[in-house]
Every structure is written in structure tokens, then in C-alpha cells.
Coordinates of C-alpha atoms in Angstrom, one line a residue:
X1 CA -22.3 -22.7 -30.6
X2 CA -24.4 -21.5 -27.7
X3 CA -24.2 -17.8 -26.6
X4 CA -25.7 -16.3 -23.5
X5 CA -28.5 -13.9 -24.1
X6 CA -26.7 -10.8 -22.9
X7 CA -23.8 -11.4 -25.2
X8 CA -26.0 -12.0 -28.2
X9 CA -28.0 -8.9 -27.4
X10 CA -24.9 -6.8 -27.4
X11 CA -23.8 -8.3 -30.8
X12 CA -27.2 -7.4 -32.3
X13 CA -27.5 -3.9 -30.8
X14 CA -24.0 -2.9 -31.9
X15 CA -24.1 -4.5 -35.3
X16 CA -23.1 -2.1 -38.1
X17 CA -26.2 -2.8 -40.2
X18 CA -28.8 -1.8 -37.6
X19 CA -30.1 1.7 -37.5
X20 CA -29.7 3.6 -34.2
X21 CA -33.5 4.2 -33.7
X22 CA -34.4 0.6 -34.0
X23 CA -31.5 -1.3 -32.5
X24 CA -33.4 -2.2 -29.3
X25 CA -36.5 -3.4 -31.2
X26 CA -34.4 -5.4 -33.8
X27 CA -32.5 -7.1 -31.0
X28 CA -35.6 -8.1 -29.1
X29 CA -37.3 -9.5 -32.3
X30 CA -34.3 -11.5 -33.3
X31 CA -33.8 -13.0 -29.9
X32 CA -37.5 -14.1 -29.9
X33 CA -37.1 -15.7 -33.3
X34 CA -33.8 -17.4 -32.7
X35 CA -34.9 -19.3 -29.6
X36 CA -31.7 -18.5 -27.7
X37 CA -30.7 -21.3 -25.4
X38 CA -29.2 -20.8 -21.9
X39 CA -25.6 -21.6 -21.3
X40 CA -24.8 -25.3 -20.4
X41 CA -23.0 -24.3 -17.2
X42 CA -25.1 -24.2 -14.0
X43 CA -24.9 -20.9 -12.1
X44 CA -25.6 -19.9 -8.5
X45 CA -26.4 -16.6 -6.8
X46 CA -23.6 -15.3 -4.5
X47 CA -23.1 -12.0 -2.6
X48 CA -21.9 -9.2 -4.8
X49 CA -19.1 -6.7 -4.2
X50 CA -21.4 -4.0 -2.8
X51 CA -23.4 -4.4 0.4
X52 CA -26.7 -6.1 -0.3
X53 CA -25.9 -6.8 -3.9
X54 CA -26.2 -10.2 -5.5
X55 CA -24.4 -11.6 -8.6
X56 CA -24.1 -14.9 -10.4
X57 CA -21.2 -17.3 -10.3
X58 CA -20.5 -20.7 -11.9
X59 CA -21.7 -23.6 -9.8
X60 CA -18.6 -25.6 -10.6
X61 CA -16.2 -22.8 -9.7
X62 CA -13.5 -23.5 -7.2
X63 CA -13.8 -22.1 -3.7
X64 CA -10.0 -21.6 -3.2
X65 CA -9.4 -18.8 -5.7
X66 CA -7.6 -15.8 -4.3
X67 CA -9.3 -12.5 -4.9
X68 CA -6.0 -10.7 -5.3
X69 CA -2.7 -11.7 -6.9
X70 CA -0.5 -11.2 -3.9
X71 CA 3.2 -11.4 -4.4
X72 CA 5.6 -12.0 -1.5
X73 CA 9.1 -10.7 -1.1
X74 CA 11.8 -12.5 0.9
X75 CA 14.4 -10.4 2.8
X76 CA 16.9 -10.5 -0.1
X77 CA 14.3 -9.4 -2.6
X78 CA 13.1 -6.6 -0.4
X79 CA 16.6 -5.4 0.2
X80 CA 17.3 -5.4 -3.6
X81 CA 14.2 -3.3 -4.3
X82 CA 15.0 -0.8 -1.6
X83 CA 18.6 -0.4 -2.9
X84 CA 17.5 0.1 -6.5
X85 CA 14.3 2.1 -5.9
X86 CA 15.1 4.2 -2.9
X87 CA 18.9 4.3 -2.5
X88 CA 19.6 4.6 -6.2
X89 CA 22.1 1.7 -6.3
X90 CA 22.6 -0.7 -9.2
X91 CA 22.8 -4.4 -8.9
X92 CA 26.5 -4.1 -8.1
X93 CA 26.0 -1.7 -5.2
X94 CA 27.2 1.4 -7.0
X95 CA 25.2 4.6 -7.4
X96 CA 23.2 4.8 -10.6
X97 CA 24.4 7.5 -13.0
X98 CA 22.1 10.5 -13.0
X99 CA 20.3 9.4 -9.8
X100 CA 18.3 12.3 -8.4
X101 CA 16.6 10.8 -5.5
X102 CA 15.7 13.0 -2.5
X103 CA 15.6 12.1 1.2
X104 CA 16.7 8.5 0.6
X105 CA 17.8 8.1 4.2
X106 CA 14.4 9.1 5.4
X107 CA 12.5 7.0 2.9
X108 CA 14.6 3.9 3.6
X109 CA 14.2 4.3 7.4
X110 CA 10.4 4.6 7.0
X111 CA 10.1 1.6 4.6
X112 CA 12.4 -0.5 6.8
X113 CA 10.1 0.3 9.7
X114 CA 7.0 -0.9 7.8
X115 CA 8.7 -4.1 6.8
X116 CA 10.4 -4.8 10.1
X117 CA 7.5 -4.0 12.5
X118 CA 4.5 -5.0 10.4
X119 CA 2.6 -1.8 11.3
X120 CA 0.2 -0.2 8.9
X121 CA 1.4 2.9 7.1
X122 CA -0.6 5.3 9.2
X123 CA 0.3 3.5 12.4
X124 CA 4.1 3.6 11.8
X125 CA 3.8 7.3 10.7
X126 CA 2.2 8.2 14.0
X127 CA 5.0 6.8 16.2
X128 CA 6.8 9.7 18.0
X129 CA 10.5 10.0 18.7
X130 CA 9.9 9.8 22.4
X131 CA 8.1 6.5 22.0
X132 CA 11.2 4.8 20.5
X133 CA 13.3 2.8 22.9
X134 CA 16.9 3.6 23.8
X135 CA 19.4 1.8 21.6
X136 CA 21.0 -1.3 23.2
X137 CA 23.6 -3.2 21.3
X138 CA 22.9 -6.4 23.2
X139 CA 19.3 -6.6 22.0
X140 CA 18.0 -7.8 18.7
X141 CA 14.3 -6.8 19.1
X142 CA 12.5 -4.3 21.2
X143 CA 8.9 -4.6 22.6
X144 CA 7.0 -1.4 21.9
X145 CA 3.5 -0.1 22.4
X146 CA 1.2 1.4 19.8
X147 CA -1.2 4.0 21.2
X148 CA -4.9 3.3 21.0
X149 CA -5.5 6.6 19.2
X150 CA -3.1 5.6 16.5
X151 CA -4.1 1.9 16.0
X152 CA -6.8 0.7 13.6
X153 CA -10.1 0.3 15.4
X154 CA -8.8 2.2 18.4
X155 CA -7.2 -1.0 19.8
X156 CA -3.7 -0.3 21.0
X157 CA -1.3 -3.3 21.0
X158 CA 2.3 -4.3 21.4
X159 CA 4.6 -4.6 18.4
X160 CA 8.2 -5.8 18.0
X161 CA 10.8 -3.6 16.4
X162 CA 14.1 -5.0 15.2
X163 CA 17.2 -3.1 16.3
X164 CA 18.1 -2.6 12.6
X165 CA 14.9 -0.5 12.3
X166 CA 15.7 1.6 15.3
X167 CA 19.3 2.2 14.1
X168 CA 18.0 3.4 10.8
X169 CA 15.6 5.8 12.4
X170 CA 18.3 7.2 14.7
X171 CA 20.8 7.5 11.8
X172 CA 18.2 9.5 9.9
X173 CA 17.6 11.7 12.9
X174 CA 21.3 12.5 13.3
X175 CA 22.0 12.6 9.6
X176 CA 19.6 14.0 6.9
X177 CA 17.1 15.2 9.5
X178 CA 19.6 17.1 11.6
X179 CA 21.1 18.7 8.4
X180 CA 17.6 19.8 7.3
X181 CA 16.8 21.3 10.7
X182 CA 20.1 23.3 10.6
X183 CA 19.3 24.6 7.1
X184 CA 15.9 25.7 8.3
X185 CA 17.4 27.4 11.4
X186 CA 19.9 29.3 9.3
X187 CA 17.1 30.5 7.0
X188 CA 14.9 31.5 10.0
X189 CA 12.1 29.3 8.7
X190 CA 10.9 28.3 12.1
X191 CA 10.7 32.0 13.2
X192 CA 8.1 32.6 10.5
X193 CA 5.8 29.8 11.5
X194 CA 2.7 31.0 13.5
X195 CA 1.7 29.4 16.8
X196 CA 5.0 27.5 17.3
X197 CA 5.7 26.3 20.9
X198 CA 9.0 25.3 22.4
X199 CA 8.9 22.1 24.5
X200 CA 11.3 22.1 27.4
X201 CA 11.3 19.6 30.3
X202 CA 7.8 18.6 29.4
X203 CA 6.4 22.2 29.4
X204 CA 5.4 24.0 26.3
X205 CA 6.4 27.7 26.2

């Protein structure tokens, strides 16, 4: 059996019968005496993971290997994961016993926006309410614009939003979000915030 030099060195250095002070010397002496042979597989030098670094790869290695194990979700699989993971529903559509999820309407609207528009997380999170189109029941998709300051690389672009995503966002605005704002108003939380401005008719007061 042929062993690469680096593997054999580790076996010798970490062997239980070697003393700690002489492990390196014992390893080098044994390697010299054993005439270790190189592995039978040809290798080639390829760029490493860090800039400017170089590593070795097998010459006969395939060039079509994916660097990451990417798993894809079809619409049905995505909907099932959202129902179970965010809405707290079981496989039969009923609420899971003991479910203690918070802000499920907000989380579902946000995740649906990511899935439906294809925007990056930071890009979708930067979209303002006033940038959303008005709801139109006759339309299936809306053409929207991502601001340059919010897009990756500073390159603004158009993106398409399904009406289902817009409906989810508006439902959250009029549902859980409106309820949270009313609770904060009753508790006078906004009055205690420093430097708060009120925007009326495009003017901040």
C-alpha cells in the first residue's frame, strides 16, 4: 500500500510509542529509511480558495463538480415549508399544538417577497412602502424599480413583483402591523423616542 508523505508523517509523529521531544526527528529518520513513494495519481496546481494562494488537485478530476450542494424547492415544497416553519401549521393545515410563533404574518410576507421577486435579502428589506404599487385586481405582476443605493454594486434595476406578494404585504400592513402600531400608541412609546419627525404631505415636522 502506498501512502502520501504527509499522511505517513502524521502517523509517525502522533504514534503512541514516540516521545514528545523526538517525534519530529523520529519521523524524518523513518521517512528517509522507508523510501516513501509518491502517490500513483497525477496532480496539478490550481488556484486556492484565498486570493493568490495555490493548492493541488487531481489531474483526472472532473471539471463539472459543483462547489456547493444546492437544493431547489418547487412552489409546492416552498409553500409546505412556509406553512410548517412560519405559520405553525401541520401537514393537514391545522395549527400545531403548542405553537408559539411570533409575527407570522410579517415573516411570511417577507419570505414570500424574497421568493416571488428574486431580490436579495438586503434589497427586499430596503423597499419602502411608498415604492410599492397600488393594488390592481386585473394584474398578475407589477414592474417595480430597485433604487441604486439599495442594489448590489449600486446598480439599480427593474424587478417583477407578483400580485400575491403585494397582497401579503398590504395584509400585514393592515393586520399585525396596524395592531402593533395601535398598541405602541396606547403605551405612548412613540412619544418617548428622541428625534422623531412627523411626515405630512411630503414635509417633515
